[in-house]
Structures are given as structure tokens and as C-alpha cells.
Amino acid sequence: MENWQALLSVIVFISVIFLIMTEWVHLTIAALLGALILVFTNVMTLQEAVAYIGNSHGTLGLFFGVMVLVRAFEPTKIFDYLATQIVILAKGDGKRLLLGIVGIVTPICAVLPNATTVMLLAPLIPPMAQEIGINFVPLLILMVLIANSAGLLTLVGDPATFIVGDAVNISFIDYLGRLSLGGVIAVVTVTATLPFLFRKIWHTKLENLAELPHPQINHPRVLSLGAVIVAFVLLFFVIGESLPIPISPAAVALLGAALALLLAHQSKLDTVNNILRDVDWSTLIFFMSIFVLIGGLEKTGIINSLSGVLAAILGKNIILGSLVLLFLVGILSSVVPNIPLVVAMVPLLKQYVVTVGLAPTEVLARDFSGQFPPEVLPLFYAMMFGATLGGNGTLVGASSNIVAAGISEQHGRRISFKTFLHYGVPVTILQLVTSALYVLIRFLI
């Protein structure tokens, strides 16, 4: 690969991140133009670009399916109804509302991918905030921070967590024993910041709950059938991949979307055109473009060359390597969406442990199903914590952040990069420090 192509890939990638951070250009436009520059300058062919998008078909299929599923049942007013019930249960108290969001999101994210949870629950937030008379953007950001943190509770809670866990062949049960406590610490860290970062909402109180609007559910029979579809989707999210014929979460979400479209069409709840028109295409195109940009870095050898740098700096020092990786990946994950970052980092880290002689070359094989040497596992655990928690740092750090931004824009408010930083940076710094202490005490001392 020619040096100019590698240099161009880096320049384009950094330029896209800069445009997103400064908000000079909409993030989807910035990422799409960056991806197209790589194609038009022949860093990669259009066929190769589509192949990089195809490699992440699971993520895109999952997002599209859940977006359609949620949108299909919007005319029933179920989200407005549930939002009102949550406010009533919180007795109009901002403190209880914030803690309620933590309490609802945390257990769901233990069994569902965090971006999926945000897609399912985020539509409740705007009407809920409107009833109390507060800005819904901080509540959406809190949901994202908790969803990303709770993604560490189980192996399936966050795509980045699953990718790293799968790379080192850790089982669901082993994960619970070794790493779930780190997820608990991450959630507690966010909760501890609520009275400070969300001070205004924390002290908000709605005096007269009787004045709340009480929306009625439309089309209850259709909604009851919809509940069966949603229950089917949630069940197979959990058990689908353990069936004799595995069914991926993406396939389940797409089948759920198809059934929801069928139900909406046949019941005349809404038209297929209306539902598909309201899908958050901006978010989907952003992710496709980012996968192409990361593919450019991979194809031009930038990713591989970084493994050599790691080997030269860290040598065989596992303690130093783990801590450096946790903070380095945490910082990178704040500016690069953590799913493509982890996809790129896993082979890099495998190559590093082989290069310095800490693991045999067999671990580089795609079909390797054995156990990694126990002494190198803290490196992968550190990368897992860094990637997942670093995603809380900025608006583009994690898939759930982008999803929440899309939903916010659909409800008439834009989450700016600067607004997200206000909440994300302090939480991320605290979480990276506490997770570093956890990894150090649990695995390295």
C-alpha cells in the first residue's frame, strides 16, 4: 500500500472527527463525504467499501429492525402513556425520576445490547420531560451514560464487550464471575454524579400531578398483538444464539420489524411508507460511513503498524500495558465509535501479545477456540473497559449515543457535541479511574 494512501486515510479520518467536534457540518454529512473521498481517490474501491459495511451487517440490521419496530407502534400512543405512568410513579420528583431511569435501564441493558435498549426506551423520555416541564436532552444523555455503563454487566450488554469477550473465548458464566462487578462499579459511579451533573432536574418537583395530561392508548387490540411481537423479539434476543440453529439478534430484529409492518398495514394503523420514511436513516448512514473510514485505516496498514508501536513501548510489562491500554482505548473510544474501534483493536492486540512472545501464534487464527494464556487476559479486559466506558466521553463515542442524538433530533431538539461533553467528560474520567483500580486490584496485584 502506497504511503500517500495511508496518509490520506489518516487525514480524512481526523478531518471527519474534527468536523463532527466543531459541528461545522452535520455528522452524517461529514462521515459520508469522508468515506466517499476514500473511494474517489482509489484508497479503496466501491466494492471494498460496501464489503466493509457488510462486515458490520449485524449492527446495521439490529438498528434498522428496532427502529422500524418502535416507529410502527407510535400511533398507539403507548410511549406517551408509559411516560405519564413513570412520572406518576416518581410522584413528580426529579430525584426519583433520575434514579428511576437508572433503575429501569440498568437491568434491561444486562440482557439487551445498550443501543437496542436506548432505541426501545428513549421515545419515553421527551413526553415524560414535557410533563414535568424540563429539558429532555439531559435525561436522554443520562440514559445513554447508564446504558453504556450497564453494558459491562454481562457479555451481551454491549457490542464492544461481546466482540472482545468472543475474541478471547470467555463464556457468559465466566464473564459474570470475573468482570460483572466492574459493570456495577461503573453504574454506581454515574449514579453518584446525579446530584451534581443533573442538579437542576434533581431539585425539580411537580406539585400538582392532577394537572398531568393522561393520554389514552389508541388501538388497544393492535397494541396487544404488538406486545406479542415485542415479547417474541426480546425472548429471542436472549436465547436466539444458543438455539440448535443460531438466530442472530439482527435477524430477530428484522423479523420483528417485518411482523410489525405487516400488523400496521393490515390493521390500517399506519402505512408502510410512513413508517419507513420516519426511520432514522441519518444514523444508519453515519455508521456505514464510519465503518468505511475504519476500513481505510485497516487496508492501508495503519492499524497493523500501531501494534508494532505498542510492542516497542510496552514490551512484556502486563501491568503497564493494561493501564496504558485502558486509558488509551478510553480516550480513542471518545472520538471513534467503539464498535469499529474494538473491531480494529482486537487483531492489533492479538498481534502484540504474539510479537512480544506472551502468546503462541495459534491465537491469531480466526477459528482459534482454545484458551488464551491467563497472564495476557488483563490486557483484553482493560481494552474492554476502556472501549465501553470511553464511549461515554463524547457524542460519537458509542452507538447508543448516536441513536439517542437521532431520536432527540426527531423530537425537535439537537444534542450538541458541547452539551454532551458537559456530562460525558467528567463521568468518563471518573469511570476510567475506578475501572483502572478494579482491573489493577482484581487481576494484576
Coordinates of C-alpha atoms in Angstrom, one line a residue:
M1 CA 0.0 0.0 0.0
E2 CA 1.4 3.3 -1.0
N3 CA 2.4 5.8 1.7
W4 CA 0.2 8.6 0.2
Q5 CA -2.9 6.4 0.6
A6 CA -2.1 5.6 4.3
L7 CA -1.5 9.3 4.9
L8 CA -4.7 10.3 3.1
S9 CA -6.7 7.8 5.2
V10 CA -5.4 9.3 8.4
I11 CA -6.0 12.9 7.3
V12 CA -9.6 12.1 6.1
F13 CA -10.4 10.3 9.4
I14 CA -9.0 13.1 11.6
S15 CA -10.8 15.7 9.4
V16 CA -14.1 14.0 9.8
I17 CA -13.7 13.8 13.6
F18 CA -12.7 17.5 13.7
L19 CA -15.8 18.5 11.6
I20 CA -18.1 16.5 14.0
M21 CA -16.5 18.0 17.1
T22 CA -16.7 21.6 15.8
E23 CA -20.2 21.0 14.4
W24 CA -19.4 22.9 11.2
V25 CA -21.0 20.1 9.3
H26 CA -23.7 17.6 10.3
L27 CA -22.0 14.5 11.5
T28 CA -23.7 12.3 8.8
I29 CA -22.6 14.5 6.0
A30 CA -19.0 14.7 7.4
A31 CA -18.7 10.9 7.7
L32 CA -20.3 10.2 4.3
L33 CA -18.1 12.8 2.5
G34 CA -15.0 11.3 4.2
A35 CA -16.0 7.7 3.1
L36 CA -16.6 8.9 -0.5
I37 CA -13.2 10.7 -0.6
L38 CA -11.5 7.3 0.1
V39 CA -13.5 5.8 -2.8
F40 CA -12.9 8.6 -5.3
T41 CA -9.1 8.7 -4.5
N42 CA -9.0 5.0 -5.0
V43 CA -7.8 4.2 -1.5
M44 CA -10.5 1.5 -1.8
T45 CA -12.9 0.5 -4.5
L46 CA -16.7 1.0 -4.0
Q47 CA -16.9 -2.8 -3.8
E48 CA -14.4 -2.9 -1.0
A49 CA -16.3 0.0 0.8
V50 CA -19.5 -2.0 0.6
A51 CA -17.7 -5.1 1.9
Y52 CA -16.5 -3.1 5.0
I53 CA -20.1 -2.1 5.5
G54 CA -21.2 -5.7 5.0
N55 CA -18.8 -6.9 7.7
S56 CA -20.9 -4.9 10.2
H57 CA -24.3 -6.1 8.8
G58 CA -25.3 -7.4 12.3
T59 CA -25.1 -3.9 13.9
L60 CA -26.9 -2.2 11.0
G61 CA -29.6 -4.9 10.8
L62 CA -30.2 -4.7 14.5
F63 CA -30.5 -0.9 14.5
F64 CA -32.8 -0.8 11.4
G65 CA -35.1 -3.6 12.8
V66 CA -35.6 -2.0 16.2
M67 CA -36.1 1.5 14.6
V68 CA -38.9 0.1 12.5
L69 CA -40.4 -1.8 15.4
V70 CA -40.5 1.2 17.6
R71 CA -41.9 3.5 14.9
A72 CA -44.6 1.1 13.9
F73 CA -46.4 1.3 17.2
E74 CA -46.0 5.1 17.7
P75 CA -49.6 5.8 16.6
T76 CA -51.0 3.8 19.5
K77 CA -49.7 6.5 21.9
I78 CA -48.1 3.7 24.1
F79 CA -44.9 5.8 24.6
D80 CA -46.9 8.8 25.8
Y81 CA -49.0 6.6 28.1
L82 CA -45.9 4.9 29.7
A83 CA -44.1 8.2 30.1
T84 CA -47.1 9.6 32.1
Q85 CA -47.2 6.4 34.3
I86 CA -43.5 6.8 35.1
V87 CA -43.9 10.4 36.1
I88 CA -46.8 9.4 38.4
L89 CA -44.7 6.6 40.0
A90 CA -41.9 9.1 40.5
K91 CA -44.5 11.4 42.2
G92 CA -43.3 14.2 40.0
D93 CA -40.0 14.3 41.9
G94 CA -36.9 14.9 39.7
K95 CA -34.7 13.0 42.0
R96 CA -36.9 9.9 41.8
L97 CA -37.2 10.3 38.1
L98 CA -33.4 10.3 37.6
L99 CA -33.0 7.3 39.9
G100 CA -35.9 5.6 38.1
I101 CA -34.1 5.9 34.8
V102 CA -31.1 4.3 36.3
G103 CA -33.2 1.5 37.8
I104 CA -35.1 0.8 34.6
V105 CA -32.2 1.0 32.1
T106 CA -29.6 -1.0 34.2
P107 CA -31.3 -4.4 34.3
I108 CA -32.5 -4.2 30.7
C109 CA -29.0 -3.5 29.5
A110 CA -27.8 -6.6 31.3
V111 CA -29.7 -8.7 28.7
L112 CA -30.1 -6.5 25.7
P113 CA -27.4 -4.6 23.7
N114 CA -27.3 -1.0 25.0
A115 CA -28.1 0.7 21.7
T116 CA -31.2 -1.5 21.5
T117 CA -32.3 -0.5 25.0
V118 CA -31.9 3.2 24.1
M119 CA -34.0 2.7 20.9
L120 CA -36.7 1.0 22.9
L121 CA -36.8 3.4 25.9
A122 CA -35.7 6.8 24.5
P123 CA -39.1 7.5 23.0
L124 CA -40.5 7.7 26.6
I125 CA -38.2 10.5 27.6
P126 CA -39.4 13.6 25.6
P127 CA -43.1 13.3 26.7
M128 CA -42.0 12.5 30.3
A129 CA -39.8 15.6 30.4
Q130 CA -42.5 17.7 28.9
E131 CA -45.0 16.7 31.6
I132 CA -42.6 17.8 34.3
G133 CA -41.6 20.9 32.4
I134 CA -37.9 20.2 31.9
N135 CA -35.5 19.8 29.0
F136 CA -35.4 16.2 27.9
V137 CA -31.8 16.3 26.5
P138 CA -30.1 15.7 29.9
L139 CA -32.4 12.8 30.6
L140 CA -31.5 11.2 27.2
I141 CA -27.8 11.7 28.0
L142 CA -28.3 10.1 31.4
M143 CA -30.0 7.1 29.7
V144 CA -27.0 6.8 27.4
L145 CA -24.4 7.0 30.2
I146 CA -26.2 4.3 32.2
A147 CA -26.8 2.1 29.1
N148 CA -23.1 2.2 28.1
S149 CA -22.0 1.5 31.7
A150 CA -24.5 -1.2 32.3
G151 CA -23.3 -2.9 29.1
L152 CA -20.4 -4.2 31.2
L153 CA -22.7 -6.2 33.5
T154 CA -22.9 -9.2 31.1
L155 CA -21.2 -10.4 28.0
V156 CA -24.1 -9.4 25.7
G157 CA -24.8 -6.0 27.2
D158 CA -22.6 -4.0 24.8
P159 CA -21.4 -5.0 21.3
A160 CA -17.8 -3.9 22.2
T161 CA -17.9 -6.1 25.3
F162 CA -19.1 -9.0 23.3
I163 CA -16.5 -8.6 20.5
V164 CA -13.6 -8.6 23.0
G165 CA -15.1 -11.4 25.1
D166 CA -15.7 -13.5 22.0
A167 CA -12.1 -12.8 20.8
V168 CA -10.6 -14.4 24.0
N169 CA -13.3 -17.2 24.1
I170 CA -14.7 -16.2 27.5
S171 CA -18.1 -17.8 28.4
F172 CA -21.2 -16.0 29.7
I173 CA -20.8 -17.5 33.1
D174 CA -17.1 -16.8 33.3
Y175 CA -17.8 -13.2 32.4
L176 CA -20.2 -12.9 35.3
G177 CA -17.6 -14.2 37.8
R178 CA -14.7 -12.1 36.5
L179 CA -16.0 -8.8 35.1
S180 CA -19.6 -8.1 36.1
L181 CA -18.5 -6.3 39.3
G182 CA -16.7 -3.8 37.1
G183 CA -20.0 -3.0 35.4
V184 CA -21.7 -2.5 38.8
I185 CA -18.9 -0.1 39.8
A186 CA -19.4 1.8 36.5
V187 CA -23.2 2.3 37.1
V188 CA -22.6 3.3 40.7
T189 CA -20.1 5.9 39.5
V190 CA -22.7 7.5 37.2
T191 CA -25.3 7.4 40.0
A192 CA -23.0 9.2 42.4
T193 CA -22.7 12.2 39.9
L194 CA -26.5 12.7 39.6
P195 CA -26.9 15.4 42.3
F196 CA -24.0 17.4 40.8
L197 CA -24.3 17.0 37.0
F198 CA -28.1 16.9 36.9
R199 CA -28.5 19.4 39.7
K200 CA -31.5 21.3 38.2
I201 CA -33.5 18.2 37.5
W202 CA -32.5 16.6 40.8
H203 CA -34.2 19.5 42.7
T204 CA -37.3 19.7 40.3
K205 CA -40.7 18.8 41.8
L206 CA -44.1 18.8 40.1
E207 CA -46.5 20.0 42.7
N208 CA -49.8 19.0 41.2
L209 CA -49.9 15.6 39.5
A210 CA -53.6 16.0 38.8
E211 CA -52.7 18.6 36.1
L212 CA -50.8 16.0 34.1
P213 CA -52.3 15.1 30.7
H214 CA -53.5 11.5 30.7
P215 CA -53.1 10.2 27.1
Q216 CA -55.3 7.3 26.1
I217 CA -53.9 4.3 24.3
N218 CA -55.2 4.1 20.7
H219 CA -56.0 0.7 19.0
P220 CA -55.6 -1.5 22.1
R221 CA -56.2 -4.7 20.2
V222 CA -53.5 -3.9 17.7
L223 CA -51.2 -3.0 20.6
S224 CA -51.8 -6.3 22.3
L225 CA -50.7 -8.1 19.2
G226 CA -47.7 -5.8 19.0
A227 CA -46.8 -6.7 22.6
V228 CA -46.7 -10.4 21.5
I229 CA -44.2 -9.4 18.7
V230 CA -42.1 -7.4 21.1
A231 CA -42.0 -10.2 23.6
F232 CA -41.0 -12.6 20.9
V233 CA -38.2 -10.3 19.8
L234 CA -36.9 -9.8 23.4
L235 CA -37.0 -13.6 24.1
F236 CA -35.0 -14.4 21.0
F237 CA -32.6 -11.6 21.6
V238 CA -31.7 -13.6 24.8
I239 CA -31.9 -17.2 23.6
G240 CA -31.6 -16.9 19.8
E241 CA -27.8 -17.6 19.5
S242 CA -27.9 -20.6 21.9
L243 CA -30.5 -22.5 19.8
P244 CA -29.5 -25.5 17.7
I245 CA -29.9 -23.3 14.7
P246 CA -28.5 -20.0 16.0
I247 CA -30.5 -16.8 15.2
S248 CA -28.6 -13.6 15.4
P249 CA -30.1 -10.5 17.2
A250 CA -30.0 -8.7 13.9
A251 CA -32.1 -11.4 12.2
V252 CA -34.6 -11.4 15.2
A253 CA -34.9 -7.6 15.0
L254 CA -35.5 -7.7 11.2
L255 CA -38.2 -10.4 11.6
G256 CA -39.8 -8.3 14.4
A257 CA -39.8 -5.3 12.1
A258 CA -41.4 -7.2 9.2
L259 CA -44.2 -8.5 11.5
A260 CA -44.7 -5.0 12.9
L261 CA -45.0 -3.6 9.4
L262 CA -47.5 -6.4 8.5
L263 CA -49.6 -5.7 11.6
A264 CA -49.6 -1.9 11.0
H265 CA -50.5 -2.4 7.3
Q266 CA -53.3 -4.9 7.8
S267 CA -54.8 -3.1 10.8
K268 CA -54.5 0.3 8.9
L269 CA -52.6 1.6 12.0
D270 CA -50.2 3.4 9.6
T271 CA -48.9 3.0 6.1
V272 CA -45.6 1.2 5.3
N273 CA -44.3 4.3 3.5
N274 CA -44.9 6.5 6.5
I275 CA -43.1 4.1 8.9
L276 CA -40.1 3.6 6.6
R277 CA -39.9 7.3 5.9
D278 CA -39.5 8.0 9.6
V279 CA -36.7 5.6 10.2
D280 CA -33.6 7.4 11.4
W281 CA -31.7 7.0 8.1
S282 CA -29.2 9.7 9.2
T283 CA -27.9 7.4 12.0
L284 CA -27.7 4.4 9.8
I285 CA -25.7 6.2 7.0
F286 CA -23.4 7.7 9.7
F287 CA -22.5 4.2 10.9
M288 CA -22.0 2.8 7.4
S289 CA -19.6 5.7 6.6
I290 CA -17.6 5.3 9.8
F291 CA -17.1 1.5 9.0
V292 CA -15.7 2.6 5.7
L293 CA -13.3 5.1 7.3
I294 CA -12.1 2.5 9.7
G295 CA -11.7 0.1 6.8
G296 CA -9.5 2.7 5.1
L297 CA -7.2 2.7 8.2
E298 CA -7.1 -1.1 8.2
K299 CA -6.5 -1.5 4.5
T300 CA -3.6 1.0 4.4
G301 CA -1.8 -0.7 7.2
I302 CA -2.2 2.0 9.9
I303 CA -3.8 -0.5 12.3
N304 CA -1.0 -3.1 11.9
S305 CA 1.7 -0.5 12.3
L306 CA 0.2 0.6 15.6
S307 CA 0.7 -2.9 17.0
G308 CA 4.5 -2.6 16.4
V309 CA 4.4 0.8 18.3
L310 CA 2.7 -0.9 21.2
A311 CA 5.3 -3.7 21.3
A312 CA 8.1 -1.2 21.3
I313 CA 6.7 1.0 24.1
L314 CA 5.2 -1.6 26.4
G315 CA 7.4 -4.7 25.9
K316 CA 6.2 -7.5 28.2
N317 CA 5.0 -5.3 31.1
I318 CA 1.4 -6.5 31.6
I319 CA 0.6 -4.1 34.4
L320 CA 1.8 -1.1 32.5
G321 CA 0.3 -2.4 29.3
S322 CA -3.1 -3.0 30.8
L323 CA -3.3 0.5 32.4
V324 CA -2.0 2.2 29.2
L325 CA -4.4 0.3 27.1
L326 CA -7.4 1.1 29.3
F327 CA -6.8 4.9 29.2
L328 CA -5.6 4.9 25.6
V329 CA -8.5 3.0 24.3
G330 CA -10.8 5.0 26.6
I331 CA -9.6 8.3 25.0
L332 CA -9.7 6.9 21.5
S333 CA -13.2 5.5 22.1
S334 CA -14.4 9.0 23.0
V335 CA -13.7 10.2 19.4
V336 CA -14.1 6.9 17.5
P337 CA -17.3 4.9 17.8
N338 CA -16.3 2.0 20.0
I339 CA -17.7 -0.9 17.8
P340 CA -15.4 -0.2 14.8
L341 CA -12.6 0.7 17.2
V342 CA -12.8 -2.6 19.0
V343 CA -13.1 -4.5 15.7
A344 CA -9.8 -2.8 14.7
M345 CA -8.1 -3.2 18.1
V346 CA -8.7 -6.9 18.7
P347 CA -6.4 -8.1 15.9
L348 CA -3.9 -5.4 16.9
L349 CA -3.8 -6.6 20.5
K350 CA -3.6 -10.3 19.5
Q351 CA -0.6 -9.4 17.2
Y352 CA 1.0 -7.5 20.0
V353 CA 0.9 -10.4 22.5
V354 CA 2.3 -12.8 19.9
T355 CA 5.0 -10.3 18.8
V356 CA 6.4 -9.9 22.4
G357 CA 6.2 -13.7 23.0
L358 CA 3.3 -13.7 25.5
A359 CA 1.1 -15.9 23.4
P360 CA 1.6 -18.6 20.7
T361 CA 0.9 -17.8 17.1
E362 CA -2.1 -20.1 17.1
V363 CA -4.2 -17.3 18.8
L364 CA -4.1 -15.3 15.6
A365 CA -6.2 -17.9 13.7
R366 CA -9.8 -16.8 13.1
D367 CA -11.1 -20.2 14.2
F368 CA -9.0 -20.4 17.4
S369 CA -11.2 -21.7 20.1
G370 CA -8.7 -22.5 22.9
Q371 CA -7.8 -20.6 26.0
F372 CA -5.5 -17.6 26.0
P373 CA -2.6 -17.6 28.5
P374 CA -4.1 -16.2 31.8
E375 CA -1.4 -13.6 32.1
V376 CA -2.4 -11.8 28.9
L377 CA -6.2 -11.7 29.7
P378 CA -5.9 -8.4 31.7
L379 CA -4.8 -6.6 28.6
F380 CA -8.1 -7.6 26.8
Y381 CA -10.2 -6.8 29.9
A382 CA -8.6 -3.4 30.1
M383 CA -9.4 -2.8 26.4
M384 CA -13.0 -3.9 27.1
F385 CA -13.4 -1.4 29.9
G386 CA -11.7 1.4 28.1
A387 CA -13.7 0.9 24.9
T388 CA -17.1 0.6 26.6
L389 CA -16.7 3.4 29.2
G390 CA -14.7 5.7 26.9
G391 CA -17.8 5.7 24.7
N392 CA -19.4 7.9 27.4
G393 CA -17.0 10.7 26.6
T394 CA -18.4 12.3 23.5
L395 CA -21.4 12.3 21.2
V396 CA -19.7 10.0 18.7
G397 CA -18.1 7.6 21.2
A398 CA -20.8 4.8 21.2
S399 CA -23.6 3.6 19.0
S400 CA -26.2 4.4 21.7
N401 CA -25.0 8.0 21.8
I402 CA -25.7 8.4 18.1
V403 CA -29.0 6.7 18.4
A404 CA -30.1 9.0 21.2
A405 CA -28.9 12.0 19.2
G406 CA -31.1 10.9 16.3
I407 CA -34.1 10.4 18.5
S408 CA -33.6 13.8 20.1
E409 CA -33.5 15.4 16.7
Q410 CA -36.7 13.7 15.7
H411 CA -38.4 15.2 18.7
G412 CA -37.2 18.8 17.8
R413 CA -34.0 19.2 19.9
R414 CA -30.4 18.6 18.8
I415 CA -27.9 17.2 21.3
S416 CA -24.8 19.3 20.5
F417 CA -21.3 18.0 20.8
K418 CA -20.6 20.6 23.5
T419 CA -23.7 19.7 25.6
F420 CA -22.8 16.0 25.6
L421 CA -19.2 16.9 26.7
H422 CA -20.5 18.7 29.7
Y423 CA -21.9 15.4 31.1
G424 CA -19.7 12.9 29.3
V425 CA -16.2 14.1 30.2
P426 CA -16.5 14.1 34.0
V427 CA -18.3 10.8 34.0
T428 CA -15.8 9.1 31.7
I429 CA -12.7 10.4 33.7
L430 CA -14.2 9.0 37.0
Q431 CA -15.2 5.7 35.3
L432 CA -11.8 5.2 33.7
V433 CA -10.1 5.8 37.1
T434 CA -12.4 3.5 39.0
S435 CA -12.2 0.7 36.3
A436 CA -8.4 1.0 36.3
L437 CA -8.4 0.5 40.1
Y438 CA -10.7 -2.5 39.6
V439 CA -8.6 -4.2 36.9
L440 CA -5.4 -3.5 38.9
I441 CA -6.7 -4.9 42.2
R442 CA -8.8 -7.8 40.7
F443 CA -6.3 -9.1 38.0
L444 CA -2.8 -7.6 38.4
I445 CA -1.9 -7.4 42.0

